[in-house]
Amino acid sequence: MEFAITTLLNVLAAIANLALISSGLAVIFGMMRVINLAHGEFIMLGGFATIYAARMGINIWIAIFVVSPLFVAAVGYVLERLVIRHLYGRLVDTMLATWGLSLALIGAATMIFGNRVEGVAAPLGGVSIGQYSISLYGQVEVWVVLVLFAAGYLVLKYTEVGLVARATMQNPAMAASLGVNPSRVYSFTFCVGAALSGLAGGFLAPLSGVVPTMGVAYVARAFITVITGGLSILVGTALSSSLLATIGTVATLFTTPVVGDVVLLVAAIVLLRLLPKGITGSIFRGAP
């Protein structure tokens, strides 16, 4: 019984982790159709922001929830104004440009922080369930992701801000004719996606540590999750994260983490073979 409860809680934590690292890309790629290969580096910057904010004496929760998202959103705003805004609607060009940005960010981080793993202690300890133990920090992440996705759904579905954002992404010319400034909406949406990536990096910092090249480990998983989710960025990402993280965690439990990652990738390939438009490609149409 203790083993089943521990496994269930670990699966929930893995789902939350995958959903969180994919949320920023879901906004930038799933909503804006920008192939952001610098997504992993945005996560890395969020991790470093949390670590150095904590070392400066800022409360770790403030560093995770405030400092990291704001810092990466500011970086995202600058990059969007300088580079990305000139490439909207040009998928291949955005891919090449963001690949170059990822290399530049890795190089800059290596020069500033060095090529070593840095970390910060997790703010919460663990709790024992029989002979097993789980991390309370991971369970906090579960609730954070639930609140984040619920808030995102409500904003996109029921508020004027969400309506304007969705309308602009679908038809910027029509939105402009109605008095909306598409450039401002695109910039704001990109900053939201960058902020979510920063939040993910802040949460990962106490779990896995931060190194300038860490983004490579997350960008592929985030892309697989978003593409598998399909058209609906929130519902699709939540469903694909639940499915893929469950499969990967169970496979890891009975084998090794490497085999677990391989099983996750194979599951995504099989799923996309069966559902070429993703999980929400044929159902949940209209859901944000």
Tab-separated table of N, CA, C and O in Angstrom, residues 189-271:
chain	number	residue	atom	x	y	z
A	189	THR	N	2.447	38.475	-25.170
A	189	THR	CA	2.298	37.013	-25.134
A	189	THR	C	3.658	36.332	-25.059
A	189	THR	O	3.829	35.348	-24.334
A	190	PHE	N	4.632	36.847	-25.800
A	190	PHE	CA	5.973	36.260	-25.753
A	190	PHE	C	6.558	36.400	-24.346
A	190	PHE	O	7.200	35.475	-23.835
A	191	CYS	N	6.333	37.550	-23.720
A	191	CYS	CA	6.836	37.755	-22.351
A	191	CYS	C	6.170	36.791	-21.369
A	191	CYS	O	6.812	36.302	-20.440
A	192	VAL	N	4.877	36.519	-21.567
A	192	VAL	CA	4.195	35.553	-20.701
A	192	VAL	C	4.820	34.166	-20.846
A	192	VAL	O	5.079	33.476	-19.857
A	193	GLY	N	5.072	33.763	-22.086
A	193	GLY	CA	5.720	32.470	-22.304
A	193	GLY	C	7.106	32.412	-21.684
A	193	GLY	O	7.489	31.412	-21.067
A	194	ALA	N	7.878	33.506	-21.833
A	194	ALA	CA	9.212	33.548	-21.230
A	194	ALA	C	9.122	33.500	-19.708
A	194	ALA	O	9.925	32.828	-19.048
A	195	ALA	N	8.144	34.203	-19.127
A	195	ALA	CA	7.981	34.196	-17.675
A	195	ALA	C	7.663	32.794	-17.159
A	195	ALA	O	8.171	32.370	-16.108
A	196	LEU	N	6.825	32.065	-17.894
A	196	LEU	CA	6.508	30.682	-17.490
A	196	LEU	C	7.756	29.803	-17.553
A	196	LEU	O	7.959	28.929	-16.689
A	197	SER	N	8.594	30.031	-18.562
A	197	SER	CA	9.853	29.282	-18.642
A	197	SER	C	10.752	29.626	-17.452
A	197	SER	O	11.413	28.750	-16.884
A	198	GLY	N	10.787	30.916	-17.085
A	198	GLY	CA	11.575	31.320	-15.921
A	198	GLY	C	11.066	30.691	-14.641
A	198	GLY	O	11.860	30.267	-13.784
A	199	LEU	N	9.742	30.615	-14.496
A	199	LEU	CA	9.164	29.961	-13.326
A	199	LEU	C	9.572	28.483	-13.276
A	199	LEU	O	9.910	27.963	-12.197
A	200	ALA	N	9.558	27.835	-14.437
A	200	ALA	CA	9.983	26.431	-14.481
A	200	ALA	C	11.433	26.285	-14.052
A	200	ALA	O	11.789	25.383	-13.284
A	201	GLY	N	12.292	27.185	-14.546
A	201	GLY	CA	13.697	27.139	-14.145
A	201	GLY	C	13.885	27.373	-12.663
A	201	GLY	O	14.715	26.738	-12.015
A	202	GLY	N	13.086	28.304	-12.107
A	202	GLY	CA	13.166	28.546	-10.668
A	202	GLY	C	12.800	27.323	-9.854
A	202	GLY	O	13.450	27.026	-8.840
A	203	PHE	N	11.780	26.602	-10.306
A	203	PHE	CA	11.391	25.390	-9.583
A	203	PHE	C	12.421	24.274	-9.734
A	203	PHE	O	12.651	23.486	-8.814
A	204	LEU	N	13.054	24.220	-10.907
A	204	LEU	CA	14.023	23.152	-11.141
A	204	LEU	C	15.324	23.370	-10.376
A	204	LEU	O	16.027	22.399	-10.077
A	205	ALA	N	15.658	24.626	-10.068
A	205	ALA	CA	16.952	24.926	-9.452
A	205	ALA	C	17.226	24.096	-8.192
A	205	ALA	O	18.314	23.519	-8.060
A	206	PRO	N	16.289	23.990	-7.238
A	206	PRO	CA	16.589	23.165	-6.055
A	206	PRO	C	16.533	21.658	-6.336
A	206	PRO	O	17.052	20.866	-5.551
A	207	LEU	N	15.882	21.270	-7.426
A	207	LEU	CA	15.716	19.845	-7.715
A	207	LEU	C	16.909	19.246	-8.449
A	207	LEU	O	17.402	18.173	-8.086
A	208	SER	N	17.364	19.929	-9.487
A	208	SER	CA	18.392	19.333	-10.350
A	208	SER	C	19.651	20.161	-10.459
A	208	SER	O	20.607	19.724	-11.099
A	209	GLY	N	19.669	21.363	-9.843
A	209	GLY	CA	20.814	22.229	-10.041
A	209	GLY	C	20.742	22.908	-11.400
A	209	GLY	O	19.895	22.585	-12.237
A	210	VAL	N	21.631	23.857	-11.629
A	210	VAL	CA	21.613	24.632	-12.877
A	210	VAL	C	23.015	24.684	-13.459
A	210	VAL	O	23.989	24.931	-12.743
A	211	VAL	N	23.092	24.454	-14.763
A	211	VAL	CA	24.340	24.548	-15.511
A	211	VAL	C	24.009	25.195	-16.852
A	211	VAL	O	22.877	25.045	-17.341
A	212	PRO	N	24.913	25.968	-17.455
A	212	PRO	CA	24.573	26.675	-18.694
A	212	PRO	C	24.018	25.790	-19.810
A	212	PRO	O	23.217	26.261	-20.619
A	213	THR	N	24.407	24.535	-19.866
A	213	THR	CA	23.965	23.659	-20.956
A	213	THR	C	22.739	22.838	-20.591
A	213	THR	O	22.352	21.932	-21.334
A	214	MET	N	22.077	23.140	-19.490
A	214	MET	CA	20.963	22.300	-19.029
A	214	MET	C	19.751	22.376	-19.953
A	214	MET	O	18.924	21.462	-19.977
A	215	GLY	N	19.622	23.442	-20.735
A	215	GLY	CA	18.427	23.608	-21.554
A	215	GLY	C	18.215	22.503	-22.562
A	215	GLY	O	17.068	22.186	-22.914
A	216	VAL	N	19.320	21.917	-23.040
A	216	VAL	CA	19.224	20.856	-24.039
A	216	VAL	C	18.391	19.687	-23.503
A	216	VAL	O	17.673	19.015	-24.251
A	217	ALA	N	18.482	19.446	-22.216
A	217	ALA	CA	17.776	18.308	-21.621
A	217	ALA	C	16.269	18.530	-21.541
A	217	ALA	O	15.524	17.577	-21.372
A	218	TYR	N	15.833	19.779	-21.674
A	218	TYR	CA	14.407	20.073	-21.485
A	218	TYR	C	13.689	20.478	-22.766
A	218	TYR	O	12.485	20.269	-22.889
A	219	VAL	N	14.401	21.066	-23.711
A	219	VAL	CA	13.710	21.600	-24.877
A	219	VAL	C	13.055	20.499	-25.706
A	219	VAL	O	11.922	20.661	-26.196
A	220	ALA	N	13.723	19.349	-25.857
A	220	ALA	CA	13.144	18.263	-26.656
A	220	ALA	C	11.881	17.711	-25.983
A	220	ALA	O	10.859	17.476	-26.648
A	221	ARG	N	11.939	17.516	-24.676
A	221	ARG	CA	10.768	16.997	-23.962
A	221	ARG	C	9.608	17.982	-24.034
A	221	ARG	O	8.445	17.593	-24.151
A	222	ALA	N	9.923	19.272	-23.954
A	222	ALA	CA	8.859	20.274	-24.033
A	222	ALA	C	8.207	20.272	-25.412
A	222	ALA	O	6.972	20.314	-25.524
A	223	PHE	N	9.018	20.183	-26.469
A	223	PHE	CA	8.458	20.160	-27.820
A	223	PHE	C	7.596	18.914	-28.022
A	223	PHE	O	6.498	18.983	-28.597
A	224	ILE	N	8.085	17.760	-27.576
A	224	ILE	CA	7.314	16.521	-27.714
A	224	ILE	C	5.964	16.643	-27.007
A	224	ILE	O	4.922	16.249	-27.534
A	225	THR	N	5.979	17.223	-25.820
A	225	THR	CA	4.745	17.348	-25.047
A	225	THR	C	3.750	18.285	-25.720
A	225	THR	O	2.557	17.971	-25.832
A	226	VAL	N	4.235	19.448	-26.185
A	226	VAL	CA	3.342	20.422	-26.810
A	226	VAL	C	2.777	19.881	-28.121
A	226	VAL	O	1.576	20.016	-28.397
A	227	ILE	N	3.619	19.262	-28.942
A	227	ILE	CA	3.149	18.723	-30.222
A	227	ILE	C	2.163	17.582	-29.990
A	227	ILE	O	1.138	17.474	-30.666
A	228	THR	N	2.439	16.736	-29.021
A	228	THR	CA	1.527	15.627	-28.723
A	228	THR	C	0.187	16.144	-28.208
A	228	THR	O	-0.852	15.556	-28.463
A	229	GLY	N	0.222	17.272	-27.505
A	229	GLY	CA	-1.026	17.833	-26.982
A	229	GLY	C	-1.967	18.303	-28.068
A	229	GLY	O	-3.184	18.214	-27.920
A	230	GLY	N	-1.438	18.818	-29.152
A	230	GLY	CA	-2.291	19.237	-30.255
A	230	GLY	C	-2.657	20.704	-30.204
A	230	GLY	O	-1.919	21.536	-29.667
A	231	LEU	N	-3.810	21.047	-30.766
A	231	LEU	CA	-4.195	22.435	-30.988
A	231	LEU	C	-4.446	23.219	-29.721
A	231	LEU	O	-4.141	24.406	-29.647
A	232	SER	N	-5.046	22.610	-28.723
A	232	SER	CA	-5.399	23.323	-27.494
A	232	SER	C	-4.174	23.405	-26.584
A	232	SER	O	-3.719	22.389	-26.065
A	233	ILE	N	-3.660	24.617	-26.388
A	233	ILE	CA	-2.368	24.733	-25.711
A	233	ILE	C	-2.425	24.335	-24.241
A	233	ILE	O	-1.474	23.759	-23.722
A	234	LEU	N	-3.518	24.641	-23.546
A	234	LEU	CA	-3.604	24.307	-22.126
A	234	LEU	C	-4.140	22.899	-21.911
A	234	LEU	O	-3.517	22.072	-21.232
A	235	VAL	N	-5.294	22.610	-22.497
A	235	VAL	CA	-5.879	21.274	-22.344
A	235	VAL	C	-4.960	20.223	-22.961
A	235	VAL	O	-4.723	19.166	-22.385
A	236	GLY	N	-4.435	20.523	-24.146
A	236	GLY	CA	-3.560	19.576	-24.808
A	236	GLY	C	-2.279	19.321	-24.026
A	236	GLY	O	-1.852	18.174	-23.865
A	237	THR	N	-1.662	20.402	-23.529
A	237	THR	CA	-0.428	20.232	-22.751
A	237	THR	C	-0.690	19.458	-21.459
A	237	THR	O	0.116	18.609	-21.059
A	238	ALA	N	-1.824	19.738	-20.812
A	238	ALA	CA	-2.153	19.010	-19.582
A	238	ALA	C	-2.364	17.524	-19.860
A	238	ALA	O	-1.856	16.654	-19.116
A	239	LEU	N	-3.084	17.207	-20.935
A	239	LEU	CA	-3.347	15.796	-21.250
A	239	LEU	C	-2.074	15.067	-21.664
A	239	LEU	O	-1.811	13.944	-21.210
A	240	SER	N	-1.288	15.691	-22.543
A	240	SER	CA	-0.065	15.013	-23.000
A	240	SER	C	0.945	14.873	-21.861
A	240	SER	O	1.632	13.851	-21.758
A	241	SER	N	1.026	15.894	-20.979
A	241	SER	CA	1.934	15.772	-19.831
A	241	SER	C	1.518	14.616	-18.933
A	241	SER	O	2.359	13.838	-18.459
A	242	SER	N	0.215	14.499	-18.694
A	242	SER	CA	-0.276	13.419	-17.835
A	242	SER	C	0.051	12.063	-18.431
A	242	SER	O	0.530	11.153	-17.724
A	243	LEU	N	-0.201	11.920	-19.725
A	243	LEU	CA	0.013	10.620	-20.367
A	243	LEU	C	1.501	10.273	-20.460
A	243	LEU	O	1.931	9.192	-20.028
A	244	LEU	N	2.292	11.207	-20.982
A	244	LEU	CA	3.713	10.905	-21.216
A	244	LEU	C	4.485	10.780	-19.902
A	244	LEU	O	5.349	9.901	-19.770
A	245	ALA	N	4.192	11.643	-18.927
A	245	ALA	CA	4.910	11.558	-17.652
A	245	ALA	C	4.572	10.272	-16.904
A	245	ALA	O	5.443	9.668	-16.266
A	246	THR	N	3.316	9.843	-16.997
A	246	THR	CA	2.941	8.580	-16.345
A	246	THR	C	3.694	7.411	-16.969
A	246	THR	O	4.258	6.564	-16.255
A	247	ILE	N	3.703	7.358	-18.291
A	247	ILE	CA	4.412	6.275	-18.977
A	247	ILE	C	5.906	6.320	-18.651
A	247	ILE	O	6.515	5.289	-18.326
A	248	GLY	N	6.503	7.519	-18.716
A	248	GLY	CA	7.934	7.630	-18.450
A	248	GLY	C	8.300	7.293	-17.017
A	248	GLY	O	9.311	6.623	-16.770
A	249	THR	N	7.469	7.726	-16.064
A	249	THR	CA	7.779	7.458	-14.653
A	249	THR	C	7.651	5.986	-14.308
A	249	THR	O	8.490	5.421	-13.598
A	250	VAL	N	6.595	5.350	-14.815
A	250	VAL	CA	6.415	3.916	-14.541
A	250	VAL	C	7.549	3.109	-15.179
A	250	VAL	O	8.098	2.180	-14.560
A	251	ALA	N	7.928	3.486	-16.406
A	251	ALA	CA	9.036	2.784	-17.066
A	251	ALA	C	10.334	2.990	-16.298
A	251	ALA	O	11.137	2.046	-16.142
A	252	THR	N	10.561	4.205	-15.801
A	252	THR	CA	11.771	4.471	-15.012
A	252	THR	C	11.778	3.672	-13.720
A	252	THR	O	12.824	3.184	-13.277
A	253	LEU	N	10.603	3.549	-13.119
A	253	LEU	CA	10.496	2.846	-11.841
A	253	LEU	C	10.961	1.394	-11.952
A	253	LEU	O	11.609	0.861	-11.046
A	254	PHE	N	10.639	0.764	-13.073
A	254	PHE	CA	10.966	-0.659	-13.218
A	254	PHE	C	12.236	-0.894	-14.028
A	254	PHE	O	12.668	-2.033	-14.171
A	255	THR	N	12.822	0.185	-14.586
A	255	THR	CA	14.065	0.005	-15.358
A	255	THR	C	15.093	1.035	-14.886
A	255	THR	O	15.523	0.994	-13.750
A	256	THR	N	15.440	1.965	-15.777
A	256	THR	CA	16.388	3.043	-15.458
A	256	THR	C	15.857	4.354	-16.038
A	256	THR	O	14.986	4.338	-16.932
A	257	PRO	N	16.370	5.516	-15.581
A	257	PRO	CA	15.912	6.790	-16.158
A	257	PRO	C	16.141	6.896	-17.661
A	257	PRO	O	15.324	7.492	-18.372
A	258	VAL	N	17.242	6.322	-18.148
A	258	VAL	CA	17.514	6.374	-19.592
A	258	VAL	C	16.448	5.600	-20.357
A	258	VAL	O	15.891	6.077	-21.360
A	259	VAL	N	16.132	4.405	-19.880
A	259	VAL	CA	15.089	3.607	-20.538
A	259	VAL	C	13.735	4.319	-20.425
A	259	VAL	O	12.930	4.310	-21.361
A	260	GLY	N	13.501	4.960	-19.291
A	260	GLY	CA	12.253	5.702	-19.119
A	260	GLY	C	12.099	6.807	-20.155
A	260	GLY	O	11.015	7.008	-20.713
A	261	ASP	N	13.192	7.542	-20.434
A	261	ASP	CA	13.145	8.600	-21.453
A	261	ASP	C	12.894	8.009	-22.840
A	261	ASP	O	12.166	8.589	-23.657
A	262	VAL	N	13.515	6.867	-23.111
A	262	VAL	CA	13.314	6.224	-24.412
A	262	VAL	C	11.854	5.779	-24.565
A	262	VAL	O	11.233	5.973	-25.623
A	263	VAL	N	11.300	5.204	-23.515
A	263	VAL	CA	9.903	4.761	-23.560
A	263	VAL	C	8.971	5.956	-23.753
A	263	VAL	O	7.998	5.884	-24.515
A	264	LEU	N	9.282	7.063	-23.077
A	264	LEU	CA	8.476	8.282	-23.248
A	264	LEU	C	8.506	8.752	-24.696
A	264	LEU	O	7.468	9.103	-25.272
A	265	LEU	N	9.686	8.758	-25.311
A	265	LEU	CA	9.815	9.192	-26.704
A	265	LEU	C	9.058	8.259	-27.639
A	265	LEU	O	8.343	8.709	-28.545
A	266	VAL	N	9.194	6.950	-27.414
A	266	VAL	CA	8.483	5.978	-28.262
A	266	VAL	C	6.971	6.146	-28.117
A	266	VAL	O	6.223	6.097	-29.106
A	267	ALA	N	6.510	6.376	-26.889
A	267	ALA	CA	5.073	6.589	-26.663
A	267	ALA	C	4.569	7.804	-27.420
A	267	ALA	O	3.473	7.786	-28.007
A	268	ALA	N	5.378	8.888	-27.412
A	268	ALA	CA	4.977	10.101	-28.139
A	268	ALA	C	4.919	9.837	-29.643
A	268	ALA	O	3.995	10.294	-30.326
A	269	ILE	N	5.894	9.093	-30.167
A	269	ILE	CA	5.907	8.785	-31.607
A	269	ILE	C	4.691	7.948	-31.990
A	269	ILE	O	4.015	8.212	-32.994
A	270	VAL	N	4.385	6.932	-31.179
A	270	VAL	CA	3.221	6.079	-31.455
A	270	VAL	C	1.934	6.895	-31.392
A	270	VAL	O	1.042	6.756	-32.248
A	271	LEU	N	1.872	7.778	-30.395
A	271	LEU	CA	0.666	8.602	-30.237
A	271	LEU	C	0.468	9.529	-31.434
A	271	LEU	O	-0.653	9.687	-31.941
